[in-house]
């Protein structure tokens, strides 16, 4: 059975987070880097959409 391991990588990058997806059987891995600026923009957009939806439900 294949297991996928997800690890947070120690990153010296201040503008991004790095994660590693690793297959425990084969040793293959994929490093994924998330931009913190993009994450903040997505969070703000999601909160704005939720707030708008909530206000429409109250009216």
Coordinates of N, CA and C in Angstrom, one line a residue:
X1 N 0.8 -1.2 0.0 CA 0.0 0.0 0.0 C 0.9 1.2 0.0
X2 N 0.6 2.2 -0.9 CA 1.3 3.4 -1.0 C 0.8 4.4 0.1
X3 N 1.7 5.1 0.7 CA 1.4 6.1 1.7 C 2.0 7.4 1.2
X4 N 1.2 8.5 1.2 CA 1.7 9.8 0.9 C 1.9 10.5 2.2
X5 N 3.1 11.0 2.3 CA 3.5 11.8 3.5 C 3.6 13.2 3.2
X6 N 3.0 14.1 4.0 CA 3.0 15.5 3.8 C 3.8 16.2 4.9
X7 N 4.9 16.9 4.5 CA 5.8 17.5 5.5 C 5.9 19.0 5.2
X8 N 5.9 19.8 6.2 CA 6.2 21.2 6.1 C 7.7 21.3 6.0
X9 N 8.3 22.0 5.0 CA 9.7 22.2 4.9 C 10.1 23.4 5.7
X10 N 11.3 23.3 6.3 CA 11.9 24.5 6.9 C 12.2 25.5 5.7
X11 N 11.7 26.6 5.8 CA 11.9 27.6 4.7 C 12.5 28.9 5.2
X12 N 13.4 29.4 4.5 CA 14.0 30.7 4.9 C 13.3 31.8 4.0
X13 N 12.4 31.3 3.2 CA 11.6 32.3 2.4 C 10.6 33.0 3.2
X14 N 10.6 34.3 3.3 CA 9.7 35.0 4.1 C 8.3 35.3 3.3
X15 N 8.3 35.1 2.0 CA 7.2 35.4 1.2 C 6.5 34.1 0.8
X16 N 6.9 32.9 1.3 CA 6.3 31.7 0.8 C 6.4 30.6 1.8
X17 N 5.5 29.6 1.7 CA 5.5 28.4 2.6 C 5.9 27.2 1.6
X18 N 6.6 26.3 2.1 CA 7.0 25.1 1.3 C 6.6 23.9 2.0
X19 N 6.0 23.0 1.2 CA 5.5 21.7 1.7 C 6.1 20.6 0.8
X20 N 6.3 19.4 1.3 CA 6.8 18.3 0.5 C 5.7 17.1 0.5
X21 N 5.3 16.7 -0.6 CA 4.5 15.5 -0.7 C 5.4 14.3 -1.1
X22 N 5.4 13.3 -0.3 CA 6.4 12.2 -0.6 C 5.7 10.9 -0.5
X23 N 6.1 10.0 -1.5 CA 5.6 8.6 -1.5 C 6.5 7.8 -0.7
X24 N 6.0 7.1 0.3 CA 6.9 6.4 1.3 C 7.5 5.1 0.6
X25 N 6.8 4.6 -0.4 CA 7.3 3.3 -1.0 C 8.4 3.6 -2.0
X26 N 8.1 4.6 -2.9 CA 9.1 4.8 -4.0 C 10.1 5.9 -3.7
X27 N 9.8 6.7 -2.7 CA 10.7 7.8 -2.4 C 10.6 9.0 -3.3
X28 N 9.6 9.0 -4.3 CA 9.4 10.1 -5.1 C 8.7 11.2 -4.3
X29 N 9.1 12.5 -4.7 CA 8.5 13.6 -3.9 C 8.2 14.8 -4.8
X30 N 7.3 15.6 -4.3 CA 7.0 16.9 -5.0 C 7.0 18.0 -4.0
X31 N 7.8 19.0 -4.3 CA 7.8 20.2 -3.4 C 6.8 21.2 -3.9
X32 N 6.0 21.7 -3.0 CA 5.0 22.7 -3.4 C 5.3 24.0 -2.6
X33 N 5.3 25.1 -3.3 CA 5.5 26.4 -2.6 C 4.3 27.3 -2.8
X34 N 3.8 27.8 -1.7 CA 2.6 28.6 -1.7 C 3.1 30.1 -1.4
X35 N 2.6 31.0 -2.2 CA 2.9 32.4 -2.0 C 2.0 32.9 -0.9
X36 N 2.6 33.6 0.1 CA 1.8 34.1 1.2 C 1.0 35.3 0.7
X37 N 1.5 36.1 -0.2 CA 0.7 37.2 -0.8 C -0.6 36.6 -1.5
X38 N -0.5 35.5 -2.2 CA -1.6 34.9 -2.9 C -2.6 34.4 -1.8
X39 N -2.0 33.7 -0.8 CA -2.9 33.2 0.3 C -3.7 34.3 0.9
X40 N -3.1 35.4 1.2 CA -3.8 36.6 1.8 C -4.9 37.1 0.9
X41 N -4.5 37.2 -0.4 CA -5.5 37.7 -1.3 C -6.7 36.8 -1.4
X42 N -6.5 35.5 -1.4 CA -7.6 34.5 -1.5 C -8.4 34.6 -0.2
X43 N -7.8 34.7 0.9 CA -8.5 34.8 2.2 C -9.4 36.0 2.2
X44 N -8.8 37.2 1.8 CA -9.6 38.4 1.8 C -10.8 38.3 0.8
X45 N -10.6 37.7 -0.3 CA -11.7 37.5 -1.3 C -12.7 36.6 -0.8
X46 N -12.3 35.5 -0.1 CA -13.3 34.6 0.4 C -14.1 35.2 1.5
X47 N -13.4 36.0 2.4 CA -14.1 36.7 3.5 C -15.1 37.7 3.0
X48 N -14.7 38.4 1.9 CA -15.6 39.4 1.3 C -16.8 38.7 0.7
X49 N -16.6 37.6 0.0 CA -17.7 36.9 -0.6 C -18.7 36.4 0.5
X50 N -18.1 35.8 1.6 CA -18.9 35.3 2.7 C -19.7 36.4 3.4
X51 N -19.1 37.5 3.6 CA -19.8 38.7 4.3 C -20.9 39.1 3.4
X52 N -20.7 39.2 2.1 CA -21.7 39.7 1.2 C -22.9 38.7 1.2
X53 N -22.6 37.4 1.1 CA -23.6 36.3 1.2 C -24.4 36.4 2.5
X54 N -23.7 36.6 3.6 CA -24.3 36.7 4.9 C -25.3 37.9 5.0
X55 N -24.9 39.0 4.4 CA -25.7 40.2 4.5 C -27.0 40.0 3.6
X56 N -26.8 39.3 2.5 CA -27.9 39.1 1.6 C -28.9 38.1 2.3
X57 N -28.4 37.2 3.1 CA -29.3 36.3 3.8 C -30.1 37.0 4.9
X58 N -29.5 38.0 5.5 CA -30.2 38.7 6.6 C -31.3 39.6 6.0
X59 N -31.1 40.1 4.8 CA -32.1 41.0 4.2 C -33.3 40.3 3.7

